[in-house]
Each structure stands twice: as C-alpha cells, then as structure tokens.
XYZ file of C-alpha atoms in Angstrom:
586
model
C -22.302 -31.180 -28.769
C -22.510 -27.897 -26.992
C -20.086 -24.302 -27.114
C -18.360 -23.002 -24.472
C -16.880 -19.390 -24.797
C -13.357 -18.446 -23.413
C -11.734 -15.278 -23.132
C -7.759 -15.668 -22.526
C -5.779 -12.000 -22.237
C -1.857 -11.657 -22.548
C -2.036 -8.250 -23.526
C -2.007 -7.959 -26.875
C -2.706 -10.459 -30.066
C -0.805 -13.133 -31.131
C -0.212 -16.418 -31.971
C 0.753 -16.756 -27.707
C -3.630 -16.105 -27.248
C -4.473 -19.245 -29.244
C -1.953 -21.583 -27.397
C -3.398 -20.061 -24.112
C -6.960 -20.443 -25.614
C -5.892 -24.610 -26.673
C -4.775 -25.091 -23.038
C -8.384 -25.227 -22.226
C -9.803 -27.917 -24.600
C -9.280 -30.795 -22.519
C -11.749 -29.063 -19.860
C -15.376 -29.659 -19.920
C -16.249 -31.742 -22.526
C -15.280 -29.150 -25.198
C -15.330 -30.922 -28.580
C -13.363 -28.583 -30.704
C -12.428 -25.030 -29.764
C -12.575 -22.047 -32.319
C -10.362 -19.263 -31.316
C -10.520 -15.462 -32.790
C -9.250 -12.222 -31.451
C -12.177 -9.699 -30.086
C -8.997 -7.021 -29.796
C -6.961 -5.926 -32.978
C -2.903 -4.400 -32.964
C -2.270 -5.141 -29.533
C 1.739 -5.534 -28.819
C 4.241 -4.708 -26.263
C 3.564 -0.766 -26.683
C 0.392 -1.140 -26.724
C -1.503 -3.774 -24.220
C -5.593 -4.449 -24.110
C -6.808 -5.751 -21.342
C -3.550 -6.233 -19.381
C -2.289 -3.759 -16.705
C 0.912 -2.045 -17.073
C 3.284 -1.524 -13.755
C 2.756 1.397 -12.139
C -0.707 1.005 -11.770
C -1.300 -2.863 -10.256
C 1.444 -0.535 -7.611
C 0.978 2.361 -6.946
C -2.932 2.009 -7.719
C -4.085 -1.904 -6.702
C -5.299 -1.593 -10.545
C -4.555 -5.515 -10.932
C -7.201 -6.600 -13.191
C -7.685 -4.367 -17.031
C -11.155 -6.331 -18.569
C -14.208 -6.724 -17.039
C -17.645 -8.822 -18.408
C -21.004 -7.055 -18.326
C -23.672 -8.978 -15.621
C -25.090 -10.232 -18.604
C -21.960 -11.585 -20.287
C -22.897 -9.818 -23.624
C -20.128 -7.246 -23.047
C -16.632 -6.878 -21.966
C -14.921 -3.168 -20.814
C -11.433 -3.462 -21.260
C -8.344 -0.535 -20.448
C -5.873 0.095 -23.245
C -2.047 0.931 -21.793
C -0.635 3.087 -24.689
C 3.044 2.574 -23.134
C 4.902 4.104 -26.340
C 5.345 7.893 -23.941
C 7.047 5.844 -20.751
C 10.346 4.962 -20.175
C 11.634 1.834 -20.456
C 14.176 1.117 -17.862
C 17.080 -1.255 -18.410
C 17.233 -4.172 -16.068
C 20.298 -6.364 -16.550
C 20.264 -10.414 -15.887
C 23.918 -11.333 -15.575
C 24.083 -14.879 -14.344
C 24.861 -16.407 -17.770
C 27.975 -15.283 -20.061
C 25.765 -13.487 -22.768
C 23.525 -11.925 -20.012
C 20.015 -10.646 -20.684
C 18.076 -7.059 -20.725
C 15.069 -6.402 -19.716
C 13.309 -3.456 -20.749
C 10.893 -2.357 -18.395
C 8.390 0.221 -19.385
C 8.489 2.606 -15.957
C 6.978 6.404 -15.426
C 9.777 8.427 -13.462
C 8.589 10.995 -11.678
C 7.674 14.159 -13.941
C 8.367 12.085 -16.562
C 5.121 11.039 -19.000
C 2.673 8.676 -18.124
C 1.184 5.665 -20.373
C -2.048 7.151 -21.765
C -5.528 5.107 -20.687
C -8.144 4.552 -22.108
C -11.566 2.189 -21.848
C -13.176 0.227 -24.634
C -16.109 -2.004 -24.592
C -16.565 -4.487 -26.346
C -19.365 -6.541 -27.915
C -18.963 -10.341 -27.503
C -21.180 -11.159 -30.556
C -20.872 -8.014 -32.881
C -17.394 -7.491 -32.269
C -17.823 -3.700 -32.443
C -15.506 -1.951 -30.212
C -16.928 1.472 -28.410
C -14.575 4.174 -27.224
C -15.960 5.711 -22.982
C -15.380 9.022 -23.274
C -12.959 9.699 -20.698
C -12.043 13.801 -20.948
C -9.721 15.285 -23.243
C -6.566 15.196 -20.954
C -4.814 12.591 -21.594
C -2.715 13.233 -18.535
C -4.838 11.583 -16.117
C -5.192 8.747 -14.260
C -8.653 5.919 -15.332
C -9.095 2.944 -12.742
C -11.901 1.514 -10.380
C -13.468 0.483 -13.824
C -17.206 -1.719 -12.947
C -20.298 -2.516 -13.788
C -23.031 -0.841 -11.879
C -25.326 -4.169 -11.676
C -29.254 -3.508 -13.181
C -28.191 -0.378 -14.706
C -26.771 -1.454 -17.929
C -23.860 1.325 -17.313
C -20.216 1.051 -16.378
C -18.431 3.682 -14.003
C -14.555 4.493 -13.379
C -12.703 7.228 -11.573
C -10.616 9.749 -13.141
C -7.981 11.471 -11.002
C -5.569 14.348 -11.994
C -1.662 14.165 -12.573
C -1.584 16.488 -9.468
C -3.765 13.905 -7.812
C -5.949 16.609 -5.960
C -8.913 15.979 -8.389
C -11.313 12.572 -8.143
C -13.929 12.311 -10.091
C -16.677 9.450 -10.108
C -18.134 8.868 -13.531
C -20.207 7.183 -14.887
C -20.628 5.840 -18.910
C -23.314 4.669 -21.718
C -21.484 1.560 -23.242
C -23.450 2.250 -26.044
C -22.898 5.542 -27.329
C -19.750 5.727 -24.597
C -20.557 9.272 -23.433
C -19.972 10.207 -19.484
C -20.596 12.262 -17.169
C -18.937 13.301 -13.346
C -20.995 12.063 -10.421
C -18.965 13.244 -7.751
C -16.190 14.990 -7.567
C -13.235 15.273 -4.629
C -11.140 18.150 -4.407
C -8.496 18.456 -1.196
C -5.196 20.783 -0.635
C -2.874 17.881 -1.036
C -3.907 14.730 -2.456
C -6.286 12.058 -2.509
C -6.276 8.972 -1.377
C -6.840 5.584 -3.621
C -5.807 3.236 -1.298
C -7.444 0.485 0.551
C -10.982 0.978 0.835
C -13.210 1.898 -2.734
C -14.752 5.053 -2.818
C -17.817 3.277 -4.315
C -20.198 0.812 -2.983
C -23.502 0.383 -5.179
C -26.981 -0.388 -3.260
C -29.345 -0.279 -5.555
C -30.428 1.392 -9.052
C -30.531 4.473 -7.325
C -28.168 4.871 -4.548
C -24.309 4.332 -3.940
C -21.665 4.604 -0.904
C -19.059 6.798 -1.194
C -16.139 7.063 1.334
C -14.237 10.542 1.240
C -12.071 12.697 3.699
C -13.590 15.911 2.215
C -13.910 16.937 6.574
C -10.176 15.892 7.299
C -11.655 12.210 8.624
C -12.299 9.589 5.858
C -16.320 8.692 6.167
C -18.978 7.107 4.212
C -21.542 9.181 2.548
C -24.613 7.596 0.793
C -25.600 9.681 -3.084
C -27.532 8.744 -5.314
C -26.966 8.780 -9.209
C -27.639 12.198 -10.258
C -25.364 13.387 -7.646
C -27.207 14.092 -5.136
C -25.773 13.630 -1.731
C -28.534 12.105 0.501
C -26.909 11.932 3.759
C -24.042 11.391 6.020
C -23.834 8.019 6.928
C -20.857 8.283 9.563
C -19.332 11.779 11.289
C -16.790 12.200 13.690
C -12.527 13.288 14.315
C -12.139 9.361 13.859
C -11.457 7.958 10.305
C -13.144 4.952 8.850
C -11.214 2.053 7.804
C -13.084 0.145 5.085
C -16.390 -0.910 4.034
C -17.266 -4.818 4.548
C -20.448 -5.444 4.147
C -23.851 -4.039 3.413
C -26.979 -5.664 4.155
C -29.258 -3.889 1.540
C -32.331 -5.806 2.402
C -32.343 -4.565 6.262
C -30.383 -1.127 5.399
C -27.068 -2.043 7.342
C -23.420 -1.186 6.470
C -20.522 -2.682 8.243
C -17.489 -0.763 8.561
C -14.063 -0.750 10.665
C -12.819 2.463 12.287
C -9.807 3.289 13.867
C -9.569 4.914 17.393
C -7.082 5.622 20.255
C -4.635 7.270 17.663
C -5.127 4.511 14.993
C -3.972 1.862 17.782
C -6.701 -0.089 17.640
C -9.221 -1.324 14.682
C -12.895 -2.277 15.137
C -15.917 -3.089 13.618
C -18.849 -1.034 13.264
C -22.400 -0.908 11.739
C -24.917 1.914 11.277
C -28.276 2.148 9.540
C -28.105 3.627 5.738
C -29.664 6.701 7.185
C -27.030 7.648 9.385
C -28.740 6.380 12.714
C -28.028 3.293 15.332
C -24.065 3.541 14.809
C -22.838 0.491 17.069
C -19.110 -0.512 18.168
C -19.658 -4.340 17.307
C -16.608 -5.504 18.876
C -15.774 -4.986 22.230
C -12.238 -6.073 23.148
C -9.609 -3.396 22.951
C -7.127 -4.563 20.047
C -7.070 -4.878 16.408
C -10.388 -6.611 14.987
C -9.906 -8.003 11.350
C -13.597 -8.679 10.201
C -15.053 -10.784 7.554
C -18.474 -10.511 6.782
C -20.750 -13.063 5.164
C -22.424 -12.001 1.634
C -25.543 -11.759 3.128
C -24.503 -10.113 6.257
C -26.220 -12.631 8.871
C -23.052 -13.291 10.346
C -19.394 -12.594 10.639
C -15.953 -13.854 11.377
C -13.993 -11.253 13.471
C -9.721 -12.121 13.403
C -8.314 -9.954 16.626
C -5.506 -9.638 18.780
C -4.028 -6.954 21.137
C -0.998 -7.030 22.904
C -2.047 -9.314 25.674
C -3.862 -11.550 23.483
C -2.386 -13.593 20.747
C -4.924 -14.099 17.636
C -8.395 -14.823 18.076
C -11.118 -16.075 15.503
C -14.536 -15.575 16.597
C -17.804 -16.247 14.877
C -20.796 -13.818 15.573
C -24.087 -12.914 14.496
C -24.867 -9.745 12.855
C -25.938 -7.634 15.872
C -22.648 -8.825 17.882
C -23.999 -11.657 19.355
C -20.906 -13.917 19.767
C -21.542 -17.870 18.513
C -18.881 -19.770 19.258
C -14.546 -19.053 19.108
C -13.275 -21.068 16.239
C -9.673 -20.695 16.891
C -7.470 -19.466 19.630
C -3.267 -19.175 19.156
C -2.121 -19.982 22.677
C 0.532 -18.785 24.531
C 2.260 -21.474 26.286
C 5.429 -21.991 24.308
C 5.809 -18.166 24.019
C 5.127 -18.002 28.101
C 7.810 -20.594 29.019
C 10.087 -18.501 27.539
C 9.743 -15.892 30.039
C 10.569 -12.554 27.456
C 9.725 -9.850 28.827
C 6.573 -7.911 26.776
C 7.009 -5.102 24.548
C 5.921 -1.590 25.862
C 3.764 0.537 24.001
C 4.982 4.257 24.910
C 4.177 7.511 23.796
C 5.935 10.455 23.041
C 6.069 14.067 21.097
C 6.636 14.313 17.562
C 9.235 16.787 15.970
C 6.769 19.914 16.250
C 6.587 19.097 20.136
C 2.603 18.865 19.968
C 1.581 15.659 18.172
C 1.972 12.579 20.639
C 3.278 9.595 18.732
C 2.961 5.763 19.491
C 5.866 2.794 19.711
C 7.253 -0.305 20.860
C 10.377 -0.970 23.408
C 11.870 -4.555 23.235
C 13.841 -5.656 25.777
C 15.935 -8.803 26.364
C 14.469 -11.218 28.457
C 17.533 -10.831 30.734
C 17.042 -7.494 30.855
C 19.157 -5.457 33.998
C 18.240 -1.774 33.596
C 22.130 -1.188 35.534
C 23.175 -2.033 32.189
C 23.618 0.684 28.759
C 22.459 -1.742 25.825
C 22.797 -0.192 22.042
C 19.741 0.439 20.422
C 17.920 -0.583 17.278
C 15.366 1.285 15.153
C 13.288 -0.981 12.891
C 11.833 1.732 10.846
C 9.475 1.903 7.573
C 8.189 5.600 8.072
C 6.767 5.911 5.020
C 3.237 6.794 3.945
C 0.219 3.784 3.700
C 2.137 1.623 6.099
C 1.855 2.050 10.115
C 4.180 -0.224 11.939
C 2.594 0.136 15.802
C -1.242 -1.167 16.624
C -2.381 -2.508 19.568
C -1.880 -6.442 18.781
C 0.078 -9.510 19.264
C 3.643 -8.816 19.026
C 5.296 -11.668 20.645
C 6.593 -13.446 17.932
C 7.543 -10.869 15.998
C 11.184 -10.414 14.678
C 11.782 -7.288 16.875
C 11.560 -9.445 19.848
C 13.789 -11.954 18.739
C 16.385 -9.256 17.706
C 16.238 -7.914 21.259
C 17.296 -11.528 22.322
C 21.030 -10.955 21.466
C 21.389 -7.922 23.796
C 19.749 -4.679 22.245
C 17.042 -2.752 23.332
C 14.876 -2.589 19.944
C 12.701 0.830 18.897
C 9.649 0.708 16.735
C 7.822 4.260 16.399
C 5.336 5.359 13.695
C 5.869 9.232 12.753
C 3.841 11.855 11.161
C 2.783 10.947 7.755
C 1.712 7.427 8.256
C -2.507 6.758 7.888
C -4.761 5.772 10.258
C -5.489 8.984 12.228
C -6.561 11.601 10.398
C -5.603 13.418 6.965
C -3.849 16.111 8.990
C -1.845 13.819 10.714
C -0.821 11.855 7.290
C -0.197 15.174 5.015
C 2.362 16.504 7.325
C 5.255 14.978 5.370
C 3.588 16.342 2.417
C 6.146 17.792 -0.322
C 9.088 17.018 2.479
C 9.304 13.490 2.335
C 12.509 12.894 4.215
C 12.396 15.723 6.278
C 9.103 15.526 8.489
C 9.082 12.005 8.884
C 12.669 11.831 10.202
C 12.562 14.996 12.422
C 9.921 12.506 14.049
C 11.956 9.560 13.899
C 14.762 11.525 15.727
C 12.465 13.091 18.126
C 11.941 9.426 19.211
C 15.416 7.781 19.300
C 16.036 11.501 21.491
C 13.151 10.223 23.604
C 13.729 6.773 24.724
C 17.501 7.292 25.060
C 16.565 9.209 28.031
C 15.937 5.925 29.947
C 20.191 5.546 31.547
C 20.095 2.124 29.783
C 20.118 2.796 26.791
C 23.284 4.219 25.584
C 22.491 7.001 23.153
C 25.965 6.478 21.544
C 25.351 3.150 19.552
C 22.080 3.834 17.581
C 21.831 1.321 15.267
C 18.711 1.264 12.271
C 17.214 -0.616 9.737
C 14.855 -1.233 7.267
C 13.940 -2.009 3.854
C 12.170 -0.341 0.718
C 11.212 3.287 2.238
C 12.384 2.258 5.591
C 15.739 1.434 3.881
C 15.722 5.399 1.989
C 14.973 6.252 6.181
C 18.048 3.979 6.965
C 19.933 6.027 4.358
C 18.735 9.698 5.293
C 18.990 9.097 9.093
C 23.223 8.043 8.656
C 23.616 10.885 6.612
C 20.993 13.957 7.607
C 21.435 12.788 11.209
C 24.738 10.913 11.917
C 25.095 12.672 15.412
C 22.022 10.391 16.527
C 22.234 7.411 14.702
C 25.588 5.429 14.241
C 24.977 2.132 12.243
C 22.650 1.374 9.618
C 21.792 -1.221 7.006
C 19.430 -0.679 4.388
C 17.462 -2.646 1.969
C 16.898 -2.010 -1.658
C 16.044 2.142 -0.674
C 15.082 4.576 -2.281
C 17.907 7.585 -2.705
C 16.621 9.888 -4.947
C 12.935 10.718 -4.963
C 13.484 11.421 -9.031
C 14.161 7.716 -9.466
C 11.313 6.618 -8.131
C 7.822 5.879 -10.015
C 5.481 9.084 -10.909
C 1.609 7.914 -9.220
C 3.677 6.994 -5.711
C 6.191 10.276 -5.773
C 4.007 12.412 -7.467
C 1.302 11.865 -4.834
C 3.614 13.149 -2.032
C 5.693 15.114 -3.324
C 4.640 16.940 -6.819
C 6.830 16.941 -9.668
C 10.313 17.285 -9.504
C 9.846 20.396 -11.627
C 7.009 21.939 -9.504
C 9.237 20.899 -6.257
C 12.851 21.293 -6.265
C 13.637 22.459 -3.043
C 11.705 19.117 -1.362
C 13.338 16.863 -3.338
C 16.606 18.539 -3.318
C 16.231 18.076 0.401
C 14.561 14.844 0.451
C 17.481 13.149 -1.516
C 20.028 10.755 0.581
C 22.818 12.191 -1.874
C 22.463 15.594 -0.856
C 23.658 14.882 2.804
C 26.490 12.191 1.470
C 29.503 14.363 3.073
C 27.826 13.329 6.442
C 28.448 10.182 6.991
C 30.307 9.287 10.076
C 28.924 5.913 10.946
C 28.947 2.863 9.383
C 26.482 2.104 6.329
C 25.387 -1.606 4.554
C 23.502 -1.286 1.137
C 21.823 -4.174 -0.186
C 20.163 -3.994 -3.295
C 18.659 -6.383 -5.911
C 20.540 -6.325 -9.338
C 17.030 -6.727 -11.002
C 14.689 -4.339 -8.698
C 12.108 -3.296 -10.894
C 10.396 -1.397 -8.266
C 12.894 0.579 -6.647
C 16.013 0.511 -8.944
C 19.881 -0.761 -8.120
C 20.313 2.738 -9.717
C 19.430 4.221 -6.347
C 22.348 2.416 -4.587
C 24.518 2.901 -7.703
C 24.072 6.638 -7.144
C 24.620 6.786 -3.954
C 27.805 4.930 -3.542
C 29.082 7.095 -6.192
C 28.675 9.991 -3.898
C 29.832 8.837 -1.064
C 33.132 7.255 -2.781
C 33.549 10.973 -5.069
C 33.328 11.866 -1.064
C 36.399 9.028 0.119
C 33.698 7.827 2.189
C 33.591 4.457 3.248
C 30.722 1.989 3.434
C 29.444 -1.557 2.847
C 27.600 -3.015 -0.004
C 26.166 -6.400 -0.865
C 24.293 -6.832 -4.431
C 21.753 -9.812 -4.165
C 21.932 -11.801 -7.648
C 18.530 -11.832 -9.680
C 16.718 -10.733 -6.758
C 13.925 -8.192 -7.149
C 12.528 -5.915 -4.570
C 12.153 -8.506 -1.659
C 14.921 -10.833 -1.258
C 13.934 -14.648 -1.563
C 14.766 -18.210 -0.258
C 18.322 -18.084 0.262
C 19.200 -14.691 -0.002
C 16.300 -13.557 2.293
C 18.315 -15.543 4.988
C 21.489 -14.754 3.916
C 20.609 -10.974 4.139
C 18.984 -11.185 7.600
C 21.934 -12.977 9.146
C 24.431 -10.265 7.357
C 22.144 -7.737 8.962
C 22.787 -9.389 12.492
C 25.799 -9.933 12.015
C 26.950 -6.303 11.397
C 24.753 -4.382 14.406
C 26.701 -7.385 16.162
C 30.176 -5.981 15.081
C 29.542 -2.715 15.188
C 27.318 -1.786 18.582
C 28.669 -4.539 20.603
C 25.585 -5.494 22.400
C-alpha cells in the first residue's frame, strides 16, 4: 500500500545487510520490503559507513553516514583498514580458544586512510569530497550545513598541529579550507565542536588560538566577524544558541577550573552574563529553543541540585534535591580541598584530603593516592564528594590523596601542554610534589605511600613504584599503560609525537625503563582481552622486572576488556583493599 525506505549499515555488503534490513518488516505496516546495496566491495578491510576503533576513541567519531536535510542524499566515511595493524587478542575460556584480530594504529605506525563519499539515494551515483592529497590525515566532524545544500568536515594533520574547517559541493565534491588552526603543540578535538552553524551565512567556532579556548563567530568565506568571548578563562562548551534573539549559552570554567558555570552573551560579543550564581559545578541543559533551562549543580557543601530556570536566570522552581541526611548521620568528616605548588614551584595545584571519620591527628595513618593524571580527565572540582569511593576508602584507617597535576584541561592551554612530549615525567614530578606536600602534616606517615589507579592512572601507578620508589611504597594498577609505543597513534601521537620524532620522551616516559627500581610492592591487573590498552603492556613489564629478579603481584581478569565487569569489577576492588590492607597496615 505505501514504501517505506530503510538504510541498515554493518560496514560493508553482505548477505548480514538484508537479514538486518528483514528485521524491520514487521514494523509499520510494511507490506513487502525490497532490499539493495547503495555501497559496493565493502568487507572487513574495507568498511562504508561504519567507524573503525581508534577514531569512535581517541576522536568521539561514533557515527560514519549521515542523510542530507532533505533525505535525497547520504555522506558516508570509508575506513580503508588494509595499512593498520591488526592486533591479536586471544579468548581462552574454551579448549580450542579463539583470536581476534583487531585492526589497531600503534603509534608511528600507519593509519587507516579516510575518505567521504556521498551518495545519491535514487541515482545511486556515488561522489568522491575532495579531501587533500595526503592521505596521512585525519577526516571527522562530517555534517550537513542545513539550507546550504553543502556538507563540511575537519581535516587535521598526523602531527595534529594543523585544523582545518572545510567545507564541500556534494555535487562536483570539490572543497575548500574555511578556517584554519595552527598552535605549537596540538589541537584539541575533544568535548566541545569547533562548529556551530547560525544561519546561511554565519558559524561559531571555538579555538584556543590566544592560549584560552573561546568562541569566535565567521562567516562562510572566512571571514572572522568578531570575538564573541575574551578573557585568561577557557570556555567549556557551547549549549545553546537562540538564533532568533542572538544569544549563545556557554559554560566556563573559573577559580583554576574548580568550578563550572553557565554563561550567555549576545552574538556580537556584548551583555556577557554569569547565569548561575552558586559557587560549584553547574551542569546545564538547555531547551531547543532556548526559553528555558535545566541547570544539574553541586559543590562540596551541597549534594546535587536540579533547578529549572528561565533564559535570563530567572529561577522557576527546584525539581530535585539529593539530601543529606543519611550521609549526615554518619558523622564523616568532609574532604578538604587544599592547594599546593606544582613540580616547577610556581603553578599552585588543587586536591582532596580524606580523613576517617575517627580521625585523631596524634595518630601517623598511611596514605593513599587515587590518581588518573592523565590528559582530558581532571579528578578535583568543586562538587559533591561525599559518597564518593575515596571517602569510603578512608573509612578503614588511611588518610586518602586526590591531586590533579599539570597537564590535565580546564585551565588554560599552558597549563595542559606542560606534559607535552614528557608524558610521565611532568605529570609525576607534580604528583610527587604533592604526596611531598601533604606528608608534611605529622599524621601522615610519609613512609607507607600507597597508590592507585586504573587505565593512565594505572601507567602513573606503574611509573611512580618505579621512577619514584623513595616516595611511594605500594601500588596496584589497573590495565596501564607501560610503554607509550604500545599504545594507539591519534591519543600518543597527540602528546607525545612519534616514537621516531621523540625518542628521548618516550624512552623516559616508559615504566620499563625504571624496572631496576622497584623497592615496594606492585599488583598488575590486566584484562586478557583489552583491546584498548593491551595485556601486552603488563606482559612487558613483568618480563622486565622478573629478567630484573624482581618481585611483584599479578592478577589476569578472564575475558575482561578495559574496565573490569560484574564480578570481576568487585573481585578486583576488594583485592585492591585487601593488599593496601596488608601492606600499609592502616
């Protein structure tokens, strides 16, 4: 009686589409369903429409096709995997096991080679975007630019220095750079897009071309028409623009990237307005037309929050309030934020003390670093940390350490590009500095350090036993890093340059380098099928250390990946406990 059409993706064609597509016929009234392919000599090697690892990772690149506003067209990246490794990952639960094969970029190792195609839903012809004649880049950000009849992506260099906004005739698939970002170090693609569309004519674009990321407003041909924000304080993220009245809505991060709140300011650069007015961490959501908005918050006094307000800040009613009681008749005794010198003895720092809630300071309790340290990921704001599994660590008789160092976002792209091309030196100088500071305070006995983390904080867990084992005296790590040249090429790269281009840093910034050190007592737990930070890590570390007659502890968790699950999440947390137990004697 009528057609619908449906467009399935698994990445290449095969017989798997039309199963997919058959799924579907129940739905709707559909009378009989016609399937066909619109892409030709897809397979594993060689994916339409379907992301491949590294960049979903390293890149938030999760979807690869995209229909035109008028549903005529779809723009689709092709993943030409055939250059990249593929990784062996071993399932070994059954007698005859299982490989997997998993198609990963090493660091200075090549890269899958992308490219876009659009598509014509009713023609079928296929036309090829021009996207330079490097292959060696990076394409993502892919869209539609809405009443334009165009599409626009981002290109950024292997050196990731270079971003370039483009944007493309689907037609005759010929492009051309709008803007282009150029910085010492790298660039940054997390988080917040660099472009925001207004109208036919005009765009946002977010950039930290001053050292402070901040929204600029261009229009097509390039032309930058003004500054909409200015200031040493870095934007967060766009989240919402109000095109008819010429409002954006932004967050921003102040007091040292402690505290995040919501801003707007007129198009033109005027009336910029601090919307929320509690000190804390504000978590907006903004309604599509921008008449109202939900703001989330919390600080450390105040558990979370959820507000409803008008546009201009005019609060409307609280929709939801966490409350305290339970957490108050427990009388635990509230973290302390503190502040202290990094490494270089100029940049303050920010953490968290926990203390038990039977806390005597004529006591010397062992201490505890819960540590990430790596770049994207700050670990201290000014919110709600009651519940939090610091506190409840702190419980059993430590005093527990949180402390973001140099290199982590939030406060400036000096401040985050000082572990630049020394990952693992920088960042735990800082770390260091810290443990050096609070074990100052007489009850806290400097002599059992323990640390922990997972994923970089468990390569931090690694480095600090071994570059520092005068400092810190127990450690367990999670599925870390060991080697920067096992790790993924977009994520290392970034950071740290090719291994070819930058020896010395990762010579340096390897765990296995500093093996002879070890002194204290080490747990390793790693997944045996990680496909984000490989068992290989652990592997080659343990060989080191035992090459070494060192002695350690290692658990491998059983078809787990990079986070541990269910059972083995638990099992790992009370091992964890169990061994800073043992071994600092709280």
């Amino acid at each position: 009686e009528y057609e619908k059409t449906i467009i399935v993706s698994d990445g290449f064609s095969s017989d798997k589409t039309v199963e997919l597509a058959n799924l579907f016929q129940p739905y709707n009234g559909i009378k009989k369903l016609v399937t066909h392919d619109l892409t030709k000599g897809g397979k594993e090697e060689l994916m339409n429409g379907v992301p491949d690892w590294v960049y979903p990772e390293e890149l938030n690149q999760r979807e690869a096709f995209w229909w035109s506003y008028d549903s005529k067209k779809i723009a689709y990246l092709q993943f030409d995997e055939r250059p990249v490794l593929r990784y062996p990952l071993v399932h070994q639960l059954t007698p005859d096991g299982k490989l997997e094969l998993e198609r990963y970029p090493k660091a200075g190792a090549p890269n899958p080679v992308v490219k876009i195609f659009v598509i014509d839903i009713n023609t079928k012809k296929i036309i090829k975007i021009d996207t330079g004649n490097n292959p060696d880049v990076y394409i993502f950000k892919v869209r539609w630019l809405k009443d334009r009849s165009e599409i626009s992506f981002q290109r950024l260099n292997r050196r990731q220095n270079v971003l370039e906004f483009l944007i493309a005739n689907p037609e005759t698939g010929r492009s051309k750079v709008i803007v282009t970002e150029k910085e010492d170090c790298f660039v940054n693609t997390y988080g917040e897009l660099h472009f925001v569309q207004i109208n036919k004519s005009k765009f946002l674009w977010t950039s930290e071309r001053t050292g402070w990321r901040h929204i600029y407003l261009y229009d097509f041909n390039g032309n930058l028409l003004n500054r909409v924000t200015q200031g040493e304080w870095p934007v967060g993220r766009i989240v919402g623009v109000d095109r008819e009245n010429e409002w954006v809505y932004f967050t921003g991060y102040k007091n040292r990237g402690l505290e995040s709140h919501i801003f707007r300011v007129k198009l033109n650069g005027e009336n910029l307005t601090k919307l929320s007015k509690e000190p804390g961490t504000h978590f907006p959501d903004v309604a599509p037309f921008c008449r109202f908005y939900i703001d989330s918050y919390s600080s450390f006094d105040v558990p979370r929050t959820v507000t409803l307000y008008q546009a201009d800040g005019t609060k409307l009613r609280e929709i939801g309030k966490a409350t305290k009681e339970k957490y108050d008749s427990l009388h635990l005794i509230k973290p302390e934020l503190i502040s202290f010198k990094a490494a270089d003895g100029k940049t303050d720092l920010n953490g968290i003390i926990y203390k038990p809630a039977d806390f005597n300071p004529e006591k010397a309790y062992p201490l505890i670093c819960s540590v990430y340290g790596g770049p994207l990921f700050p670990r201290v704001r000014n919110s709600f940390y009651g519940t939090s599994f610091e506190h409840a660590l702190a419980q059993l008789g430590f005093i527990v350490f949180v402390m973001d160092n140099r290199g982590t976002p939030n406060r400036g792209k000096k401040f985050e590009t000082a572990t630049y091309l020394k990952l693992g030196q920088v960042d735990l100088a800082d770390q260091v500095a810290g443990v050096k500071f609070v074990t100052q305070r007489p009850y806290i006995d400097g002599k059992r350090v323990g640390i922990y983390g997972g994923s970089y904080g468990g390569y931090m867990t690694c480095m600090a036993l071994l570059a520092a084992p005068d400092v810190y005296h127990v450690g367990v790590a999670r599925a870390p890093v060991t080697d920067w040249k096992n790790y993924d090429s977009i994520y290392t790269e970034r950071y740290m340059q090719r291994p070819q281009d930058n020896p010395d840093g990762y010579k340096k910034g390897s765990a296995l380098t500093y093996a002879e050190n070890l002194k204290g007592k080490l747990l390793i737990m790693h997944g045996t099928v990680d496909n984000n930070v490989h068992p290989a890590n652990t592997i080659q570390l343990i060989n080191e250390l035992i090459k070494l007659n060192k002695r350690f502890d290692m658990i491998m968790m059983p078809e787990q990946r990079h986070g541990f699950r269910g059972q083995y999440g638990k099992y790992s947390r009370e091992i964890m406990v169990e061994y800073f137990i043992k071994h600092l004697k709280p």
